[in-house]
Each structure stands twice: as C-alpha cells, then as structure tokens.
CSV table of C-alpha atoms in Angstrom, one decimal:
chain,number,residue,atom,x,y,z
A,24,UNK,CA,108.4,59.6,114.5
A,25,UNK,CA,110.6,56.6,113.4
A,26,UNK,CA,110.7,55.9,117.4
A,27,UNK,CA,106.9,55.9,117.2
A,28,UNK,CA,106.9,53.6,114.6
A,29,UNK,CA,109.2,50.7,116.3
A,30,UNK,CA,107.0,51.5,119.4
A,31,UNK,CA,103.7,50.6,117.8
A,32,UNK,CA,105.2,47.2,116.1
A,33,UNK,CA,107.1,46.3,119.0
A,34,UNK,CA,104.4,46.1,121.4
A,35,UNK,CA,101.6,44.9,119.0
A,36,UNK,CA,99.9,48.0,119.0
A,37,UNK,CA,96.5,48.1,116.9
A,38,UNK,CA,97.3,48.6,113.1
A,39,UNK,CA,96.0,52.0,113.1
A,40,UNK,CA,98.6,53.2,115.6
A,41,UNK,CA,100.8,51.5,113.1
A,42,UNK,CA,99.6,53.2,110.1
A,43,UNK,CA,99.5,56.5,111.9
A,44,UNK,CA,103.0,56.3,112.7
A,45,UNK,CA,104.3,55.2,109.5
A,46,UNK,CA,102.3,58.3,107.8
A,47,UNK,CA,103.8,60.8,110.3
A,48,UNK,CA,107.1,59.5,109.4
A,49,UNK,CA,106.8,59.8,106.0
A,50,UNK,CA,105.2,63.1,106.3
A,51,UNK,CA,108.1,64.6,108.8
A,52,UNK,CA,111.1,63.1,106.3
A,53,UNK,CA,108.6,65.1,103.2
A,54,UNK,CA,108.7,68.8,104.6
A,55,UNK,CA,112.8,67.6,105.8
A,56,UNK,CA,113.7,67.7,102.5
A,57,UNK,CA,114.2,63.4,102.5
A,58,UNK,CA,111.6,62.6,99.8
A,59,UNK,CA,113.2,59.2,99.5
A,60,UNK,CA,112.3,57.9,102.8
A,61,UNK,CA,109.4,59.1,102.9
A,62,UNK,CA,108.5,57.0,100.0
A,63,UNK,CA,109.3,54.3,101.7
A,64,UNK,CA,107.2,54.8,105.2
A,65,UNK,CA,104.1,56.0,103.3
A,66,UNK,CA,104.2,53.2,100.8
A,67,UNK,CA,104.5,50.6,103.7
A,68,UNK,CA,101.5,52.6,105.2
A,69,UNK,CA,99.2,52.9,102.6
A,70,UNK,CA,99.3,49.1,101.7
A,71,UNK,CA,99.0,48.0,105.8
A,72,UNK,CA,96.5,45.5,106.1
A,73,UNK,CA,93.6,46.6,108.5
A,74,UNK,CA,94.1,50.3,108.3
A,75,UNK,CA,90.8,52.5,108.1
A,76,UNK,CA,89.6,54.6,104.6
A,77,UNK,CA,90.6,57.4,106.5
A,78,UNK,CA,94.3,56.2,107.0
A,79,UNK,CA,94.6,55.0,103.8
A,80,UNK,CA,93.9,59.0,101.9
A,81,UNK,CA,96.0,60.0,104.3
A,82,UNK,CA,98.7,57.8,103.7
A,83,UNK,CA,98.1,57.7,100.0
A,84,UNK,CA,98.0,61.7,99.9
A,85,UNK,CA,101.3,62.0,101.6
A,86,UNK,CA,102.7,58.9,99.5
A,87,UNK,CA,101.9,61.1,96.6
A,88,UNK,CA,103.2,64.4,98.2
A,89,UNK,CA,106.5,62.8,98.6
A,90,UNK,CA,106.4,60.9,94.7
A,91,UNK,CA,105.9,64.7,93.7
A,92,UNK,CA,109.3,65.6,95.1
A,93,UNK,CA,110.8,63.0,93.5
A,94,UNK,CA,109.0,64.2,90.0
A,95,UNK,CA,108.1,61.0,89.5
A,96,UNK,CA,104.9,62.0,88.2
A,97,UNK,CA,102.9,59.3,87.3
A,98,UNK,CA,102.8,57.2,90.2
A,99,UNK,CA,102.0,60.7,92.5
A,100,UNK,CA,99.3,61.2,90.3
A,101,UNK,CA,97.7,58.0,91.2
A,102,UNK,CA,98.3,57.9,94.4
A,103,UNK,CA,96.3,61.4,94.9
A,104,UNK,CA,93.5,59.9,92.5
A,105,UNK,CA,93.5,57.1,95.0
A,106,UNK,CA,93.2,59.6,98.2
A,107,UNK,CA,90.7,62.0,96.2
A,108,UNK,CA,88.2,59.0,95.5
A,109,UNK,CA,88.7,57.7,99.5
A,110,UNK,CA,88.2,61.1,100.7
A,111,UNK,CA,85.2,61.8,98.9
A,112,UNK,CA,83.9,58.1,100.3
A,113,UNK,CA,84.1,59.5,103.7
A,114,UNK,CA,83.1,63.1,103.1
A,115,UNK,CA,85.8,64.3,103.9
A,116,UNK,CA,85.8,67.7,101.6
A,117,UNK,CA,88.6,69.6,103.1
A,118,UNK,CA,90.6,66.6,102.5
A,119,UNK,CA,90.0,66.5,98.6
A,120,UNK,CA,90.8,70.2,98.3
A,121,UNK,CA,93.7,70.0,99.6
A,122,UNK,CA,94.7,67.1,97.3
A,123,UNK,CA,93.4,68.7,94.5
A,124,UNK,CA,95.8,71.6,95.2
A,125,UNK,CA,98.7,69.0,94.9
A,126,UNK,CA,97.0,67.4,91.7
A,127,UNK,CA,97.3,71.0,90.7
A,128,UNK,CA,101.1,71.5,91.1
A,129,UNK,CA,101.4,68.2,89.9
A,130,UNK,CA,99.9,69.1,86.7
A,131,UNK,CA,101.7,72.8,86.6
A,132,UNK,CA,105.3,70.8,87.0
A,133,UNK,CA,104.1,68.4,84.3
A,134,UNK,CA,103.1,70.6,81.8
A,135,UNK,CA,99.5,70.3,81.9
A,136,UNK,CA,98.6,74.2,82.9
A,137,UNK,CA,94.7,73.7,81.3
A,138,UNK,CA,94.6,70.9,84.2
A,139,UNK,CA,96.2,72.3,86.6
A,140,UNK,CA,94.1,75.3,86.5
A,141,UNK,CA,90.9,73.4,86.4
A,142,UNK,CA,91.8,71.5,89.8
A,143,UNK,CA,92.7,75.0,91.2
A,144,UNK,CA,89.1,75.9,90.2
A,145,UNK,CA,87.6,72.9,92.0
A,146,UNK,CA,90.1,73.1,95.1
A,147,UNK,CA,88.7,76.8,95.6
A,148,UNK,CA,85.0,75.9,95.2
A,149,UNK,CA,84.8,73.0,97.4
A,150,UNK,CA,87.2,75.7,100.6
A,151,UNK,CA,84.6,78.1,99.8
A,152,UNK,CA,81.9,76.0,100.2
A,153,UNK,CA,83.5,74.6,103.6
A,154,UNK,CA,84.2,77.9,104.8
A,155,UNK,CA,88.2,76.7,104.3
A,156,UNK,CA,89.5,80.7,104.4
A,157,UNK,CA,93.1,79.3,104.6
A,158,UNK,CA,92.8,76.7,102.2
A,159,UNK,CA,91.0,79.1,99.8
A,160,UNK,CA,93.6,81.7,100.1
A,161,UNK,CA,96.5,79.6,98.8
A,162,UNK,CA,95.0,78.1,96.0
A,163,UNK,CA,94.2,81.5,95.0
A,164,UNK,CA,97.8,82.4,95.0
A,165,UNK,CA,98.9,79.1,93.5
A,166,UNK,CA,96.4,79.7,90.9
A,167,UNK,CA,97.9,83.2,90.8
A,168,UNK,CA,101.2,82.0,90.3
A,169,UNK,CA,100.2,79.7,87.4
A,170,UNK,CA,98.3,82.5,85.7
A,171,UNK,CA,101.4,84.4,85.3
A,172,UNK,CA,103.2,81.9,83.9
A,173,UNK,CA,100.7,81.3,81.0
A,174,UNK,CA,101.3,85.1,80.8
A,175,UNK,CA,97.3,85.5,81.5
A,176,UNK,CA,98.3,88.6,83.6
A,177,UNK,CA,94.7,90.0,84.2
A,178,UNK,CA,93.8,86.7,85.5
A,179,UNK,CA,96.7,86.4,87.8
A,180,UNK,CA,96.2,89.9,89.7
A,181,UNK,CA,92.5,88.6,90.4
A,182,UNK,CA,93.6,85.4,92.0
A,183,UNK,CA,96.2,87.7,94.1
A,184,UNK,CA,93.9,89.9,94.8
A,185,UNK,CA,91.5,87.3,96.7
A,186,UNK,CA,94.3,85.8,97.7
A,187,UNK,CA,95.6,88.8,99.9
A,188,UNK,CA,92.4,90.1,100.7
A,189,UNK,CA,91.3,86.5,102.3
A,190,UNK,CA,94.4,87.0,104.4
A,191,UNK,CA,93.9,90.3,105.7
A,192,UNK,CA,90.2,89.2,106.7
A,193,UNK,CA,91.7,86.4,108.6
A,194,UNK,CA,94.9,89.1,109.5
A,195,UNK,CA,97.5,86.6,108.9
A,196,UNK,CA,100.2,88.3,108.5
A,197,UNK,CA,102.4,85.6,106.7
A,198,UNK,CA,100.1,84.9,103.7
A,199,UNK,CA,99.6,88.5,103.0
A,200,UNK,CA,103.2,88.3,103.0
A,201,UNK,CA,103.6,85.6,100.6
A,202,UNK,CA,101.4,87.0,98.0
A,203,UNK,CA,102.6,90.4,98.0
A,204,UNK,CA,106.0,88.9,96.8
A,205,UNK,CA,104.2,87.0,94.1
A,206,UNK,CA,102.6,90.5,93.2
A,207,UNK,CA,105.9,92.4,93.1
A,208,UNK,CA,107.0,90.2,90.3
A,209,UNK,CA,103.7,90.5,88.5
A,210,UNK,CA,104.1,94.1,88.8
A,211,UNK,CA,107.3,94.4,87.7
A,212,UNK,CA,107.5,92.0,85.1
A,213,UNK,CA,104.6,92.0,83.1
A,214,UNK,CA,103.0,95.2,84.3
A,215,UNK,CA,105.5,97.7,84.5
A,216,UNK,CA,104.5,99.3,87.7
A,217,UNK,CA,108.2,99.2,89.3
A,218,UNK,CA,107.4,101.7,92.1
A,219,UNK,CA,104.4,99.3,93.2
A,220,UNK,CA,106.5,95.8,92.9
A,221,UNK,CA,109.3,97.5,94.5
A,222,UNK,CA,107.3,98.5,97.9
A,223,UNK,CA,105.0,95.0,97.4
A,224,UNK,CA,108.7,93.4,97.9
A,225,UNK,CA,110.0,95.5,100.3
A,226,UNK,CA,107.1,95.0,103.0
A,227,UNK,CA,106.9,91.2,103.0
A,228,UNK,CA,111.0,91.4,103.3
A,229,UNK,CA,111.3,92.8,106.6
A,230,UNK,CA,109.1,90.1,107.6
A,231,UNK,CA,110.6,87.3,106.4
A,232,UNK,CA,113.8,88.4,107.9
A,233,UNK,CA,112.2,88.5,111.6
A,234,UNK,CA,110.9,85.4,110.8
A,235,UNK,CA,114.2,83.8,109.4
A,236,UNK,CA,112.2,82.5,106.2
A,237,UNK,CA,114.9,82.0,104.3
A,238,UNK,CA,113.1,81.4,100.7
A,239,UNK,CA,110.7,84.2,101.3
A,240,UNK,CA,113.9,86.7,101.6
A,241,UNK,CA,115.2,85.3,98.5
A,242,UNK,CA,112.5,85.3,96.2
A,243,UNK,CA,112.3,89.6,97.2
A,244,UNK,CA,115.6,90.3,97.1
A,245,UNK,CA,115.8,88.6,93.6
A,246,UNK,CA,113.2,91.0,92.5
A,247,UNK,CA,114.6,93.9,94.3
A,248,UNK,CA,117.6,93.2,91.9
A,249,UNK,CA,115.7,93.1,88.7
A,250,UNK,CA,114.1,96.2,90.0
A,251,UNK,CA,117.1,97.9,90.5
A,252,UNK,CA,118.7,96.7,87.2
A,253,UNK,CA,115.5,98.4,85.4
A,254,UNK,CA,116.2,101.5,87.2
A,255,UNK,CA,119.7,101.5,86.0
A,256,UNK,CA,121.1,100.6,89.4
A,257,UNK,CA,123.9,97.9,88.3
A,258,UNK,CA,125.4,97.5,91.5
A,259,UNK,CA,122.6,97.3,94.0
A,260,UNK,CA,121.1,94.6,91.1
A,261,UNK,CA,124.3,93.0,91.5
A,262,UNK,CA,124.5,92.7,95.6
A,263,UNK,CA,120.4,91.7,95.9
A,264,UNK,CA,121.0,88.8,93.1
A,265,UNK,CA,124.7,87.8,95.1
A,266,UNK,CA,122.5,88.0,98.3
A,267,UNK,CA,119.5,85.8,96.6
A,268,UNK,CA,121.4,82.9,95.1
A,269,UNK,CA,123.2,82.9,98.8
A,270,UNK,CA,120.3,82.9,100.9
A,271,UNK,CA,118.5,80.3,97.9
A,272,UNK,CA,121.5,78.1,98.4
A,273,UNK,CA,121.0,77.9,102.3
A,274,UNK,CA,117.2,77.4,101.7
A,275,UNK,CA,118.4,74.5,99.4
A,276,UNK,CA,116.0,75.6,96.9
A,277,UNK,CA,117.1,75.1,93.5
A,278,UNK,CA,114.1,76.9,91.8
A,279,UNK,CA,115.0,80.2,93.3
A,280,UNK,CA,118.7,79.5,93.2
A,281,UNK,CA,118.4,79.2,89.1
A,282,UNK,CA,116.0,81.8,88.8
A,283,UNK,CA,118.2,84.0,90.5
A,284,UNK,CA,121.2,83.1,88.4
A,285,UNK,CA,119.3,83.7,85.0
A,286,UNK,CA,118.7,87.3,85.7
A,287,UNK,CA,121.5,88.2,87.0
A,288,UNK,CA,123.0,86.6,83.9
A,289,UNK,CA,120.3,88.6,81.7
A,290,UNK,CA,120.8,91.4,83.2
A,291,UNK,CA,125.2,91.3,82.4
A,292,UNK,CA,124.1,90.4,78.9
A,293,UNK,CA,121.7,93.4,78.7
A,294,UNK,CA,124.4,96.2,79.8
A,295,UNK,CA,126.9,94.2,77.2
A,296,UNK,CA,129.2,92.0,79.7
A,297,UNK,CA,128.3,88.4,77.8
A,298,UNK,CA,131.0,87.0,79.3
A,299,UNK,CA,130.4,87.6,82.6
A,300,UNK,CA,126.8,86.3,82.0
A,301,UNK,CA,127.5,83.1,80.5
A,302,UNK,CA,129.2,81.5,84.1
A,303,UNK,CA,125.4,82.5,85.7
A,304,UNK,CA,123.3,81.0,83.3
A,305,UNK,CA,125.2,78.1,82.5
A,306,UNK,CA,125.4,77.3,86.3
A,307,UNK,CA,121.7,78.3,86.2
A,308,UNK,CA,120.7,74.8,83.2
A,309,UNK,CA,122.7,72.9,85.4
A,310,UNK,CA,120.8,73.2,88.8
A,311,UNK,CA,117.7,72.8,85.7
A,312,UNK,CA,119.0,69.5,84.6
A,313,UNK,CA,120.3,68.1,88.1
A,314,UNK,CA,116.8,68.7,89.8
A,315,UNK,CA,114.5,68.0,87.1
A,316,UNK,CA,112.9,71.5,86.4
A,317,UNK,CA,112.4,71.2,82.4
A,318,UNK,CA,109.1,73.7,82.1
A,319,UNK,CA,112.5,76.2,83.9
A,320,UNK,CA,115.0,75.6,81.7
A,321,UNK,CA,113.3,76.4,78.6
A,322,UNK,CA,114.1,80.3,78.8
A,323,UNK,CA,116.8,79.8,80.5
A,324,UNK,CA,118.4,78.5,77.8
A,325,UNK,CA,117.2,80.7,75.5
A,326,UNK,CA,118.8,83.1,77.6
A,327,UNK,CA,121.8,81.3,77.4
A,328,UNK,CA,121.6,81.1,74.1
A,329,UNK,CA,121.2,85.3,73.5
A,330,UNK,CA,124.4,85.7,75.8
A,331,UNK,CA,126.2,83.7,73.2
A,332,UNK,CA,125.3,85.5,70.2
A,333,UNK,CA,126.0,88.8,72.2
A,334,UNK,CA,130.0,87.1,72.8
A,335,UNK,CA,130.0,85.9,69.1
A,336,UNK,CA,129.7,82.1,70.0
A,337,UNK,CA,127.1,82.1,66.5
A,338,UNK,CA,127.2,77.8,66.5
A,339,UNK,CA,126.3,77.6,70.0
A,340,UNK,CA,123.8,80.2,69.9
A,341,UNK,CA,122.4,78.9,67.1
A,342,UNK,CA,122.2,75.3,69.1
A,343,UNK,CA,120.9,76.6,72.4
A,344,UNK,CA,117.9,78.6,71.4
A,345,UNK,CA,117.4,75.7,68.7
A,346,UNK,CA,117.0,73.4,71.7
A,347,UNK,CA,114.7,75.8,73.3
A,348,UNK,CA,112.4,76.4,70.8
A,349,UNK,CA,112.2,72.5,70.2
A,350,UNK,CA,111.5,72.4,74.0
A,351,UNK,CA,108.7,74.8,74.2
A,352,UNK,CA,105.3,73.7,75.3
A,353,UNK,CA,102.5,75.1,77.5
A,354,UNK,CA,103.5,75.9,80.8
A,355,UNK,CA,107.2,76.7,79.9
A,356,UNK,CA,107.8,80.0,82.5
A,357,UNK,CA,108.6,82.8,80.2
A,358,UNK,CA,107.6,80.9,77.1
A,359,UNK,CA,107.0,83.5,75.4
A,360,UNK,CA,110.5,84.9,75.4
A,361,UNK,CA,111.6,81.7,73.9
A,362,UNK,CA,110.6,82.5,70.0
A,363,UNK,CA,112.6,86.1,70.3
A,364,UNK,CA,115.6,84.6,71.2
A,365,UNK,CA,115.3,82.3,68.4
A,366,UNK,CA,114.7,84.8,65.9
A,367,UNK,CA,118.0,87.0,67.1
A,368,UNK,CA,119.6,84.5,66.4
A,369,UNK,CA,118.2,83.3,63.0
C-alpha cells in the first residue's frame, strides 16, 4: 500500500488514485494493529484537495476507525459524523450502516450505552431495508453483546438469536460461530444454563482452532474455565484460564487477556486462595489502565478489592471498591457487581 502511495505521487497520478491509496494505507496499518499510522495516512487523505464525496466518507470513516483505536474519542466521533452526513449525500446506505455500527462501539466504549444502542437500532434498519444479511447479522450480535452488559439479558438473547439465525440462512459458518460464543457466556453467566453455554462454547472452539483464530479460541476457553470452576472442576478452570490469557497474549488482545485474568483471580478468591488471586487481578487493572479500558476496570477492581478483604488487607479493600463505586456509571461491564463488593466491605 505505502508502495502504492509513492507510486501515485511520483508519477502525478490523478488525485483520486492518490486518495485511494492513502485510504488503503491507513486502512491495512488499522486491522495491523498500527492505529498510529494509520492516523496519519487517512488524515492526509481525507483533507486531499480534489478527492470525490465518495473518497472523502471513506477516508473520513477509516480516519475515524483508526481515532477509535486510539480512544481518542472525540475527534473519531466527528470524523464518522463527517462520513455519515457524505454518505447519505450520495445515497450510499450501506455505507452509513456500517458507520453507524462504529458510532455504536464508539458510544459503548465511551459510556454512552442509551446511544450506542440507538445507532445499533438504526444500523439494523437501514441492512434490513438494503437487504445487507451480513451487515444485519453483526449489529445484532454487537447489539447482543451491549445488551448483556447493561444486564438487559432477555434483550440480549433476542439480538443473538437473529443474529445466529441470519447466519445459518446465509450458512456462514464463522458468524454462527462468533455468536454462539457470545451466547455461552450469556448462558452461563446470567442464565444459569451451564450444560447449554458449555456445548454453545465447545462447537464454535473446534472451529476457531482449524481456522487459527486465535481471539475466538480464547474468548471459549475462558468460558470453558468459568464453567468448569462452577462445576467444581478447579483444575481444568485453572488450565482453560492459563491456556486463554496465553492464546489472548498472542492475539495481542488486552480485553480478553484482562478478562481472563479477573476470573481466574475470582475464581482463587471464591475457593479461599486470596493470595494467589491478587497477582491475577492486579495484573488484570494494569493491562485496564495501560490500554485505556475504564468501563473494564470498574469490576475488576471491585474484584480486587473482595480478594483483599478475603487476605485481611481491610485499608486497601476499603480503598479499591471505594474507587469502584466512585467509578460506576452506565455501561460499566458487570456494574452491577460493583455495589456488592462495596457493601462486604463496608
């Protein structure tokens, strides 16, 4: 891409080709994990003189994609206002679902989940409307996903239930895949239906092995181990959670790492081994703090904060969940569990 781009100026290429390079470039350094540059190659794209309405959502879109990454919030959110309004100039309605979807996450990350939600909404009218079965189908599961968190649980198995059954109309194997581990957890955390969340993670597992989808094998194996620390199984809990912070480290994906480490470190508190379960969860706030993940490391240190009282640490107990509580606000994931920590404690 970055070839294409010294190509295009070198030999005076129209400003299109220009633009169309640079917004390639910034979109390939995006999904590499190099939000940074990216930033750079979409911002010099979406201010190029001469480039067409359609270039510009597109570069704008990705600009914002990449600003997301860097949680810097603000100026992503204006850049996908920016591609929403030029997309809906040139009709282009598959173009502002799909940027609604990232307003959505935006908004989700941000703490917004009323927003969020509502852009969900619109990004799945405007795919169905379009016949946009792929489209539709994630925004379900996004939606899904968000659901949960605001602990709206009935809500959540509706949107994965459109979700998976828009993918096994279209028999695409992968997305089926991808909500049926979002399920499991539902299942098994809110619902209590273990046997269910334990075969809804164990299908999609096999498959993401095959297909060496490195995040997809973590996020099951994670809630194979919370399954199996339910069912009293402490050392099979033990060896999925090893095995999902491992493979979430070589996915580079902090979320999943730091979710991984906070059960395994409620689950050592749980069967009385504090000490064991601090080292997790404090490891656990600091991938939290170092990437940015605040609506994460509510609970997480609430959590933190239980395992202290359980080893006698009273002051720092008293401090964590005091934090926690002072940090809860719509959208926090597991919110809920926040208040109960706080009142152990008190």
């Amino acid at each position: 891409a970055r070839i294409a781009v010294d190509l295009a100026r070198r030999h005076d290429a129209d400003r299109g080709s220009v633009v169309a390079s640079l917004t390639a470039a910034g979109m390939i350094a995006c999904y590499a994990g190099r939000a940074a540059d990216g930033v750079a190659h979409e911002e010099e794209a979406a201010h190029y003189r001469g480039a067409d309405r359609r270039q510009q959502a597109d570069a704008r879109s990705t600009l914002g994609h990449n600003l997301l990454d860097l949680q810097r919030f603000d100026e992503a959110e204006s850049q996908f206002l920016a591609a929403l309004a030029l997309f809906g100039e040139i009709g282009d309605a598959r173009g502002q679902a799909d940027v609604l979807g990232m307003l959505a996450t935006l908004r989700m990350e941000r703490g917004e989940p009323d927003a969020a939600a509502h852009d969900y909404a619109r990004a799945i009218e405007i795919s169905r409307s379009i016949g946009w079965r792929s489209g539709e189908a994630v925004f379900h599961m996004n939606l899904g996903i968000l659901e949960a968190i605001r602990s709206r649980i009935g809500a959540a198995r509706d949107a994965f239930q459109e979700a998976a059954a828009i993918y096994s109309s279209m028999d695409n194997g992968r997305g089926r895949a991808m909500v049926l581990a979002n399920a499991a957890w539902l299942n098994h955390q809110y619902l209590g239906e273990h046997k269910q969340a334990r075969s809804d993670a164990e299908q999609p597992l096999s498959l993401y092995r095959g297909m060496n989808e490195l995040r997809g094998e973590a996020q099951c194996t994670a809630t194979l181990g919370s399954i199996a620390a339910h069912n009293g199984d402490i050392r099979l809990a033990r060896e999925y959670l090893d095995l999902a912070i491992s493979v979430a480290a070589d996915a580079e994906d902090e979320w999943l790492r730091a979710q991984a480490l906070r059960l395994l470190g409620q689950i050592e508190t749980e069967i009385g081994d504090a000490e064991r379960a601090l080292p997790y969860l404090e490891e656990s706030i600091a991938l939290c703090d170092n990437a940015g993940m605040d609506d994460l490391v509510v609970g997480i240190r609430a959590a933190y904060g239980r395992a202290l009282l359980a080893a006698g640490r009273i002051d720092e107990a008293d401090s964590a969940t005091a934090e926690a509580q002072a940090a809860l606000r719509p959208g926090v994931d597991q919110g809920h569990l926040v208040p109960f920590a706080r009142a152990e404690v008190l």
